[in-house]
CSV table of N, CA and C and ligand atoms in Angstrom, one decimal:
chain,number,residue,atom,x,y,z
A,14,UNK,N,174.0,87.9,143.1
A,14,UNK,CA,175.6,88.6,143.7
A,14,UNK,C,175.1,89.9,142.9
A,15,UNK,N,174.6,90.9,144.1
A,15,UNK,CA,175.4,92.0,143.3
A,15,UNK,C,176.7,92.1,143.1
A,16,UNK,N,176.6,93.4,142.3
A,16,UNK,CA,177.7,93.6,141.2
A,16,UNK,C,178.8,93.9,142.2
A,17,UNK,N,179.8,93.9,142.1
A,17,UNK,CA,181.2,94.6,142.6
A,17,UNK,C,182.2,95.7,141.7
A,18,UNK,N,181.3,95.9,140.8
A,18,UNK,CA,181.5,97.1,139.8
A,18,UNK,C,181.4,97.9,141.0
A,19,UNK,N,182.3,99.1,141.0
A,19,UNK,CA,182.3,100.0,141.7
A,19,UNK,C,182.9,101.5,140.3
A,20,UNK,N,181.8,102.3,140.2
A,20,UNK,CA,182.3,104.1,139.5
A,20,UNK,C,183.3,104.8,140.5
A,21,UNK,N,183.5,105.3,139.9
A,21,UNK,CA,184.7,105.8,140.7
A,21,UNK,C,184.2,107.7,140.0
A,22,UNK,N,184.1,108.3,139.9
A,22,UNK,CA,183.9,109.3,139.1
A,22,UNK,C,183.6,111.1,139.9
A,23,UNK,N,185.0,111.4,139.0
A,23,UNK,CA,185.4,112.3,139.2
A,23,UNK,C,184.6,114.1,138.4
A,24,UNK,N,184.7,114.7,139.3
A,24,UNK,CA,184.0,115.9,138.8
A,24,UNK,C,184.9,117.1,138.0
A,25,UNK,N,184.5,118.5,137.6
A,25,UNK,CA,185.7,119.3,137.2
A,25,UNK,C,186.4,119.8,138.0
A,26,UNK,N,187.1,119.9,137.1
A,26,UNK,CA,189.0,120.6,137.7
A,26,UNK,C,189.7,119.0,138.3
A,27,UNK,N,190.0,118.2,138.4
A,27,UNK,CA,190.2,117.4,138.9
A,27,UNK,C,190.8,117.2,138.0
A,28,UNK,N,190.9,116.9,136.7
A,28,UNK,CA,191.9,116.8,135.7
A,28,UNK,C,193.4,117.0,136.5
A,29,UNK,N,193.0,118.3,136.9
A,29,UNK,CA,194.5,119.0,137.5
A,29,UNK,C,195.0,119.5,138.2
A,30,UNK,N,194.5,117.9,138.9
A,30,UNK,CA,195.0,117.6,140.5
A,30,UNK,C,196.0,117.6,140.3
A,31,UNK,N,197.4,118.0,141.5
A,31,UNK,CA,198.7,117.8,141.5
A,31,UNK,C,198.5,119.5,141.0
A,32,UNK,N,198.7,119.7,139.9
A,32,UNK,CA,199.0,121.3,139.3
A,32,UNK,C,197.9,122.5,140.0
A,33,UNK,N,197.0,122.3,140.6
A,33,UNK,CA,195.5,123.2,140.9
A,33,UNK,C,195.5,122.8,142.8
A,34,UNK,N,196.0,124.2,142.9
A,34,UNK,CA,196.5,124.5,145.1
A,34,UNK,C,196.5,123.6,145.1
A,35,UNK,N,198.0,123.4,145.1
A,35,UNK,CA,198.9,122.3,145.8
A,35,UNK,C,198.2,121.9,147.2
A,36,UNK,N,198.2,123.4,147.9
A,36,UNK,CA,198.3,123.6,149.0
A,36,UNK,C,197.3,123.4,149.8
A,37,UNK,N,195.9,122.9,148.7
A,37,UNK,CA,194.5,122.5,149.1
A,37,UNK,C,194.5,121.5,148.4
A,38,UNK,N,194.7,121.3,147.7
A,38,UNK,CA,194.4,119.3,147.1
A,38,UNK,C,195.2,118.2,147.5
A,39,UNK,N,197.0,119.6,147.5
A,39,UNK,CA,198.2,118.0,147.2
A,39,UNK,C,198.5,118.6,146.2
A,40,UNK,N,199.9,117.5,145.9
A,40,UNK,CA,200.9,117.3,144.5
A,40,UNK,C,200.3,115.6,144.4
A,41,UNK,N,199.7,115.1,144.8
A,41,UNK,CA,199.4,114.2,144.1
A,41,UNK,C,198.2,114.2,142.6
A,42,UNK,N,198.6,113.5,141.6
A,42,UNK,CA,197.8,113.9,140.5
A,42,UNK,C,196.7,112.5,140.2
A,43,UNK,N,195.7,113.1,139.4
A,43,UNK,CA,194.4,111.4,139.3
A,43,UNK,C,194.9,110.5,139.2
A,44,UNK,N,196.0,110.2,137.9
A,44,UNK,CA,196.4,109.9,138.1
A,44,UNK,C,197.1,108.7,139.0
A,45,UNK,N,197.7,109.2,139.7
A,45,UNK,CA,198.1,108.8,140.9
A,45,UNK,C,196.7,107.9,141.7
A,46,UNK,N,196.2,109.2,141.7
A,46,UNK,CA,195.0,108.4,142.8
A,46,UNK,C,194.1,106.8,141.8
A,47,UNK,N,194.0,106.9,140.8
A,47,UNK,CA,194.1,106.1,139.8
A,47,UNK,C,194.6,105.0,139.9
A,48,UNK,N,195.7,104.5,140.0
A,48,UNK,CA,196.4,103.5,140.1
A,48,UNK,C,195.8,103.6,142.2
A,49,UNK,N,196.2,104.6,143.2
A,49,UNK,CA,196.4,104.1,143.7
A,49,UNK,C,194.4,103.1,143.9
A,50,UNK,N,193.7,103.7,143.5
A,50,UNK,CA,192.3,102.9,143.9
A,50,UNK,C,192.3,101.8,143.5
A,51,UNK,N,192.7,101.4,142.2
A,51,UNK,CA,193.2,100.2,141.3
A,51,UNK,C,193.9,99.3,141.7
A,52,UNK,N,194.3,99.8,143.3
A,52,UNK,CA,195.7,98.9,143.7
A,52,UNK,C,194.7,98.0,144.7
A,53,UNK,N,193.8,99.2,145.5
A,53,UNK,CA,193.3,98.2,146.5
A,53,UNK,C,192.0,98.1,146.0
A,54,UNK,N,191.2,98.7,145.1
A,54,UNK,CA,190.3,97.6,144.7
A,54,UNK,C,190.0,95.9,144.6
A,55,UNK,N,191.9,95.7,143.7
A,55,UNK,CA,192.6,94.4,143.8
A,55,UNK,C,192.1,93.8,145.0
A,56,UNK,N,192.9,94.2,145.9
A,56,UNK,CA,192.8,93.7,146.8
A,56,UNK,C,191.3,93.0,148.2
A,57,UNK,N,190.3,94.2,147.5
A,57,UNK,CA,189.2,94.4,148.1
A,57,UNK,C,188.1,93.1,147.1
A,58,UNK,N,189.0,93.0,145.9
A,58,UNK,CA,188.2,92.5,145.5
A,58,UNK,C,186.7,92.9,144.4
A,59,UNK,N,187.2,94.2,143.7
A,59,UNK,CA,186.5,94.7,143.0
A,59,UNK,C,186.9,95.1,142.2
A,60,UNK,N,185.9,95.6,141.1
A,60,UNK,CA,186.3,96.0,139.7
A,60,UNK,C,185.9,97.7,139.6
A,61,UNK,N,186.8,98.3,139.1
A,61,UNK,CA,187.0,100.1,139.1
A,61,UNK,C,186.3,100.4,137.5
A,62,UNK,N,185.1,101.3,137.5
A,62,UNK,CA,185.9,101.9,136.1
A,62,UNK,C,186.4,103.4,136.6
A,63,UNK,N,187.1,104.4,136.2
A,63,UNK,CA,187.5,105.5,137.6
A,63,UNK,C,187.5,106.4,135.8
A,64,UNK,N,186.4,107.7,136.0
A,64,UNK,CA,186.3,108.7,134.9
A,64,UNK,C,186.4,109.4,136.0
A,65,UNK,N,186.8,111.4,134.6
A,65,UNK,CA,186.7,112.1,135.3
A,65,UNK,C,186.1,113.1,134.1
A,66,UNK,N,185.4,113.9,134.6
A,66,UNK,CA,184.4,115.2,133.4
A,66,UNK,C,184.4,116.6,133.5
A,67,UNK,N,185.1,117.4,132.9
A,67,UNK,CA,184.7,118.8,133.4
A,67,UNK,C,182.9,119.3,133.1
A,68,UNK,N,182.3,117.9,132.4
A,68,UNK,CA,181.0,118.7,131.4
A,68,UNK,C,179.9,117.7,133.3
A,69,UNK,N,179.1,118.4,133.8
A,69,UNK,CA,177.4,117.9,134.3
A,69,UNK,C,176.6,116.6,133.0
A,70,UNK,N,176.8,117.1,132.0
A,70,UNK,CA,176.3,115.7,131.6
A,70,UNK,C,176.6,114.9,131.2
A,71,UNK,N,177.7,115.0,131.2
A,71,UNK,CA,178.7,113.2,130.9
A,71,UNK,C,178.8,112.7,132.6
A,72,UNK,N,179.1,113.8,133.6
A,72,UNK,CA,178.5,113.2,134.7
A,72,UNK,C,177.1,112.0,135.3
A,73,UNK,N,176.2,112.5,134.2
A,73,UNK,CA,175.2,112.2,134.9
A,73,UNK,C,174.9,111.1,133.9
A,74,UNK,N,175.5,111.1,132.8
A,74,UNK,CA,175.4,109.9,132.3
A,74,UNK,C,176.5,109.0,132.5
A,75,UNK,N,177.0,109.0,132.9
A,75,UNK,CA,178.4,107.6,133.7
A,75,UNK,C,177.5,107.3,135.2
A,76,UNK,N,176.5,108.1,135.7
A,76,UNK,CA,175.4,107.5,137.1
A,76,UNK,C,173.9,106.8,136.1
A,77,UNK,N,174.1,106.8,135.7
A,77,UNK,CA,173.6,106.1,134.5
A,77,UNK,C,173.8,104.9,134.1
A,78,UNK,N,174.6,104.6,133.5
A,78,UNK,CA,175.1,103.8,133.4
A,78,UNK,C,175.5,102.9,134.6
A,79,UNK,N,176.5,103.4,135.2
A,79,UNK,CA,176.4,102.9,136.6
A,79,UNK,C,175.2,102.0,137.2
A,80,UNK,N,174.3,102.5,137.1
A,80,UNK,CA,172.8,102.2,136.9
A,80,UNK,C,172.8,100.7,137.0
A,81,UNK,N,172.8,101.2,135.7
A,81,UNK,CA,172.6,99.4,135.2
A,81,UNK,C,174.1,98.1,135.1
A,82,UNK,N,174.5,98.3,135.9
A,82,UNK,CA,175.5,98.0,135.8
A,82,UNK,C,176.3,97.7,137.4
A,83,UNK,N,176.2,98.5,138.1
A,83,UNK,CA,177.7,98.7,139.4
A,83,UNK,C,176.5,98.8,140.9
A,84,UNK,N,177.4,97.9,141.2
A,84,UNK,CA,177.2,97.2,143.0
A,84,UNK,C,177.9,98.9,144.0
A,85,UNK,N,178.1,100.3,142.8
A,85,UNK,CA,178.3,100.9,144.3
A,85,UNK,C,179.3,102.2,143.3
A,86,UNK,N,179.4,103.3,143.8
A,86,UNK,CA,179.8,104.4,143.4
A,86,UNK,C,180.6,105.7,145.2
A,87,UNK,N,181.4,106.2,143.9
A,87,UNK,CA,182.0,106.7,144.6
A,87,UNK,C,182.5,107.7,144.1
A,88,UNK,N,181.9,109.4,144.5
A,88,UNK,CA,182.4,110.7,144.3
A,88,UNK,C,182.6,111.2,144.5
A,89,UNK,N,183.4,112.7,143.6
A,89,UNK,CA,184.2,113.5,143.8
A,89,UNK,C,182.8,114.4,142.6
A,90,UNK,N,181.8,115.2,143.2
A,90,UNK,CA,181.8,115.5,142.4
A,90,UNK,C,182.1,117.2,142.1
A,91,UNK,N,183.1,117.2,142.5
A,91,UNK,CA,183.3,119.0,142.5
A,91,UNK,C,183.0,120.0,143.2
A,92,UNK,N,183.1,121.0,142.1
A,92,UNK,CA,182.1,121.6,142.1
A,92,UNK,C,180.7,121.7,141.9
A,93,UNK,N,180.6,120.7,141.4
A,93,UNK,CA,179.4,119.8,141.3
A,93,UNK,C,178.5,120.0,142.6
A,94,UNK,N,179.1,120.0,143.5
A,94,UNK,CA,178.5,118.8,144.7
A,94,UNK,C,177.2,120.0,145.6
A,95,UNK,N,178.1,121.8,145.0
A,95,UNK,CA,177.2,122.8,145.5
A,95,UNK,C,176.2,122.9,144.5
A,96,UNK,N,175.8,122.6,143.4
A,96,UNK,CA,175.2,123.6,142.4
A,96,UNK,C,174.2,122.7,141.8
A,97,UNK,N,174.6,121.0,141.5
A,97,UNK,CA,173.9,120.2,140.5
A,97,UNK,C,173.1,119.7,141.3
A,98,UNK,N,171.5,119.8,141.0
A,98,UNK,CA,170.7,119.4,141.8
A,98,UNK,C,170.2,118.0,140.3
A,99,UNK,N,170.9,118.1,138.7
A,99,UNK,CA,170.4,117.2,138.2
A,99,UNK,C,171.3,115.7,138.1
A,100,UNK,N,173.1,116.2,139.3
A,100,UNK,CA,173.4,115.1,139.0
A,100,UNK,C,172.6,114.7,140.8
A,101,UNK,N,172.0,115.6,141.3
A,101,UNK,CA,171.4,114.9,142.6
A,101,UNK,C,170.5,113.4,142.2
A,102,UNK,N,169.7,114.5,141.0
A,102,UNK,CA,168.4,112.9,140.4
A,102,UNK,C,168.8,112.7,140.2
A,103,UNK,N,170.5,112.7,139.3
A,103,UNK,CA,170.9,111.1,138.6
A,103,UNK,C,171.2,110.5,139.9
A,104,UNK,N,171.3,110.9,140.8
A,104,UNK,CA,172.0,109.8,142.3
A,104,UNK,C,170.8,109.2,142.7
A,105,UNK,N,169.7,110.0,142.6
A,105,UNK,CA,168.7,108.9,143.4
A,105,UNK,C,167.7,108.1,142.4
A,106,UNK,N,168.3,108.0,141.6
A,106,UNK,CA,167.9,106.5,140.3
A,106,UNK,C,168.7,105.4,140.4
A,107,UNK,N,169.9,105.8,141.2
A,107,UNK,CA,170.6,104.4,141.8
A,107,UNK,C,170.5,103.9,143.1
A,108,UNK,N,170.4,102.9,142.9
A,108,UNK,CA,169.6,102.1,144.0
A,108,UNK,C,171.3,101.5,145.2
A,109,UNK,N,172.5,101.5,144.6
A,109,UNK,CA,173.5,100.8,146.2
A,109,UNK,C,174.0,101.6,146.5
A,110,UNK,N,175.1,101.8,147.0
A,110,UNK,CA,175.7,102.9,148.2
A,110,UNK,C,176.4,104.1,147.0
A,111,UNK,N,176.7,105.0,147.4
A,111,UNK,CA,176.7,106.1,147.3
A,111,UNK,C,177.4,107.0,148.3
A,112,UNK,N,179.0,106.8,147.6
A,112,UNK,CA,180.1,108.1,149.1
A,112,UNK,C,180.6,109.0,147.8
A,113,UNK,N,180.0,109.8,149.2
A,113,UNK,CA,180.8,111.3,148.6
A,113,UNK,C,181.8,111.4,148.5
A,114,UNK,N,183.2,112.0,148.2
A,114,UNK,CA,184.6,112.7,148.7
A,114,UNK,C,185.0,114.4,148.7
A,115,UNK,N,185.2,114.7,149.1
A,115,UNK,CA,185.6,115.2,149.0
A,115,UNK,C,187.8,115.4,149.2
A,116,UNK,N,188.0,115.8,148.5
A,116,UNK,CA,189.7,115.8,149.0
A,116,UNK,C,190.2,116.6,150.2
A,117,UNK,N,189.6,117.8,149.8
A,117,UNK,CA,189.7,118.7,151.7
A,117,UNK,C,188.9,118.8,152.5
A,118,UNK,N,188.8,119.5,153.7
A,118,UNK,CA,187.5,119.4,154.4
A,118,UNK,C,186.6,120.8,153.4
A,119,UNK,N,185.9,120.9,153.5
A,119,UNK,CA,184.5,122.0,152.7
A,119,UNK,C,184.2,122.7,153.9
A,120,UNK,N,184.0,121.7,155.0
A,120,UNK,CA,183.6,122.8,156.0
A,120,UNK,C,184.6,123.7,156.7
A,121,UNK,N,185.7,123.8,156.7
A,121,UNK,CA,186.9,124.7,156.6
A,121,UNK,C,187.2,125.5,156.1
A,122,UNK,N,185.5,125.6,154.7
A,122,UNK,CA,186.3,126.6,153.6
A,122,UNK,C,185.3,127.7,153.4
A,123,UNK,N,185.1,128.2,151.8
A,123,UNK,CA,184.5,128.9,152.3
A,123,UNK,C,182.9,128.7,152.4
A,124,UNK,N,182.3,129.9,153.1
A,124,UNK,CA,180.6,128.9,153.4
A,124,UNK,C,179.9,128.1,151.9
A,125,UNK,N,180.4,128.5,151.0
A,125,UNK,CA,179.5,128.5,149.8
A,125,UNK,C,179.4,126.7,149.6
A,126,UNK,N,180.8,126.2,149.8
A,126,UNK,CA,181.1,124.9,149.4
A,126,UNK,C,180.4,124.2,150.9
A,127,UNK,N,179.5,124.8,151.8
A,127,UNK,CA,178.9,123.8,153.2
A,127,UNK,C,178.2,123.3,152.4
A,128,UNK,N,177.6,123.9,151.7
A,128,UNK,CA,176.2,122.7,150.9
A,128,UNK,C,176.3,122.2,149.8
A,129,UNK,N,175.9,120.5,150.5
A,129,UNK,CA,176.0,119.6,149.3
A,129,UNK,C,175.1,119.0,148.6
A,130,UNK,N,174.6,119.2,147.8
A,130,UNK,CA,173.2,118.6,146.9
A,130,UNK,C,173.1,116.9,147.4
A,131,UNK,N,174.7,117.1,146.6
A,131,UNK,CA,174.9,115.1,146.7
A,131,UNK,C,174.9,114.4,148.4
A,132,UNK,N,175.3,115.1,149.3
A,132,UNK,CA,174.9,114.9,149.9
A,132,UNK,C,173.3,114.0,150.7
A,133,UNK,N,172.6,114.1,149.8
A,133,UNK,CA,171.3,114.9,150.5
A,133,UNK,C,171.1,113.2,149.8
A,134,UNK,N,171.9,112.6,149.2
A,134,UNK,CA,171.6,111.4,148.7
A,134,UNK,C,172.5,110.3,148.6
A,135,UNK,N,173.8,110.8,149.5
A,135,UNK,CA,174.7,109.7,149.3
A,135,UNK,C,175.1,109.3,151.2
A,136,UNK,N,175.2,108.6,151.1
A,136,UNK,CA,175.0,107.2,151.9
A,136,UNK,C,176.5,107.4,152.9
A,137,UNK,N,177.2,107.9,152.6
A,137,UNK,CA,178.6,108.0,153.6
A,137,UNK,C,179.3,109.8,152.6
A,138,UNK,N,180.0,110.5,153.7
A,138,UNK,CA,180.4,111.5,153.2
A,138,UNK,C,181.8,111.8,154.1
A,139,UNK,N,183.3,111.8,152.5
A,139,UNK,CA,183.8,111.9,153.4
A,139,UNK,C,185.0,113.1,153.4
A,140,UNK,N,185.2,113.4,154.4
A,140,UNK,CA,186.3,115.3,153.5
A,140,UNK,C,187.4,115.5,154.5
A,141,UNK,N,188.3,116.0,153.7
A,141,UNK,CA,189.9,116.4,155.1
A,141,UNK,C,190.6,115.7,154.8
A,142,UNK,N,190.6,114.8,153.9
A,142,UNK,CA,191.3,113.3,154.1
A,142,UNK,C,192.0,113.1,153.1
A,143,UNK,N,192.1,114.4,152.2
A,143,UNK,CA,193.2,113.9,151.2
A,143,UNK,C,192.6,113.5,150.6
A,144,UNK,N,193.5,112.6,149.3
A,144,UNK,CA,193.2,111.6,148.0
A,144,UNK,C,192.9,110.5,148.4
A,145,UNK,N,193.8,110.1,149.8
A,145,UNK,CA,193.0,109.1,150.6
A,145,UNK,C,191.5,108.9,150.9
A,146,UNK,N,191.0,109.6,150.8
A,146,UNK,CA,189.3,109.6,151.1
A,146,UNK,C,188.6,108.5,149.8
A,147,UNK,N,189.6,109.1,148.9
A,147,UNK,CA,188.8,108.0,148.2
A,147,UNK,C,188.7,106.6,148.6
A,148,UNK,N,190.2,105.9,149.2
A,148,UNK,CA,190.4,105.0,149.9
A,148,UNK,C,189.6,104.4,150.3
A,149,UNK,N,189.2,105.6,150.8
A,149,UNK,CA,188.5,104.8,152.3
A,149,UNK,C,186.6,105.1,151.9
A,150,UNK,N,186.4,105.4,150.6
A,150,UNK,CA,185.2,105.6,150.4
A,150,UNK,C,185.4,104.1,149.6
A,151,UNK,N,186.1,103.4,149.0
A,151,UNK,CA,186.2,102.1,148.2
A,151,UNK,C,186.0,101.2,149.1
A,152,UNK,N,186.8,101.5,150.5
A,152,UNK,CA,186.7,100.2,151.6
A,152,UNK,C,185.6,100.1,152.1
A,153,UNK,N,184.5,101.5,152.5
A,153,UNK,CA,183.3,101.7,153.0
A,153,UNK,C,182.6,100.6,151.6
A,154,UNK,N,182.2,101.0,150.6
A,154,UNK,CA,181.7,100.6,149.8
A,154,UNK,C,182.0,98.7,149.1
A,155,UNK,N,182.8,98.2,149.6
A,155,UNK,CA,182.9,97.0,149.5
A,155,UNK,C,182.4,96.2,150.9
A,156,UNK,N,182.7,96.7,151.7
A,156,UNK,CA,181.9,96.2,153.6
A,156,UNK,C,180.7,96.7,153.8
A,157,UNK,N,180.1,97.5,152.2
A,157,UNK,CA,178.0,97.7,152.8
A,157,UNK,C,178.1,96.1,152.0
A,158,UNK,N,178.9,96.1,150.2
A,158,UNK,CA,178.4,94.8,150.0
A,158,UNK,C,178.9,93.5,150.0
A,159,UNK,N,179.5,94.0,151.1
A,159,UNK,CA,180.1,92.3,152.6
A,159,UNK,C,178.8,92.9,152.6
A,160,UNK,N,178.2,93.1,153.7
A,160,UNK,CA,176.8,92.9,154.7
A,160,UNK,C,175.7,92.9,153.7
A,161,UNK,N,175.3,93.0,151.9
A,161,UNK,CA,174.8,92.7,151.5
A,161,UNK,C,174.2,91.6,151.6
A,162,UNK,N,175.6,91.1,151.0
A,162,UNK,CA,175.8,89.5,150.0
A,162,UNK,C,175.5,88.9,151.3
A,163,UNK,N,175.4,89.0,152.4
A,163,UNK,CA,175.2,88.4,153.7
A,163,UNK,C,174.0,88.0,153.8
A,164,UNK,N,173.7,90.1,153.9
A,164,UNK,CA,171.7,89.4,154.0
A,164,UNK,C,171.2,88.1,152.7
A,165,UNK,N,171.5,88.8,151.8
A,165,UNK,CA,170.9,88.1,150.6
A,165,UNK,C,171.3,86.7,150.6
A,166,UNK,N,172.0,86.1,151.5
A,166,UNK,CA,172.9,83.9,152.1
A,166,UNK,C,173.6,83.8,150.7
B,82,DQA,C1,186.5,119.1,146.3
B,82,DQA,C2,185.5,120.5,147.0
B,82,DQA,C3,185.0,121.6,146.3
B,82,DQA,O1,184.4,122.7,147.0
B,82,DQA,C4,185.7,121.9,144.8
B,82,DQA,O2,185.1,122.5,144.2
B,82,DQA,C5,186.3,121.0,144.3
B,82,DQA,C6,187.2,119.9,145.1
B,82,DQA,C7,187.0,118.5,146.7
B,82,DQA,O3,187.5,117.8,146.5
B,82,DQA,O4,188.0,119.4,148.1
B,82,DQA,O5,186.8,121.0,143.0
B,82,DQA,O6,185.2,118.3,145.9
């Protein structure tokens, strides 16, 4: 059976969610997002590990940890989306579903936000749905896990 454990990973500056440019990212804090993810995960029968770091190497280390134990990753890589080959390489070592989430619609913003290294690996990308995007990401991972479990019999 595939693991029902999902890592929800958040990149730089997301610790300031709710205080940081609320006209773009809204008023919800990362603690609010974590609470909502935990509530939905319980409903979907998922276990989650919810992490945030401003450090690229820490995010890479969590992806390596997920590799050993998790059945999916929901990730908002924040600014590293647009810069990090290291995070892309780490995600390429992970065999289960990866959903990339952006709170804002990056395609409506500056052109440097239109390119994502992570999208080269992600199985799905959610942008511009606010913090609800994390919940859509968890639902998608659960659905993909159900399909995989059915296939495995
Ligand atoms: C973001 C979009 C990125 O371009 C930005 O650097 C972020 C947050 C989002 O959630 O909309 O920090 O990933």
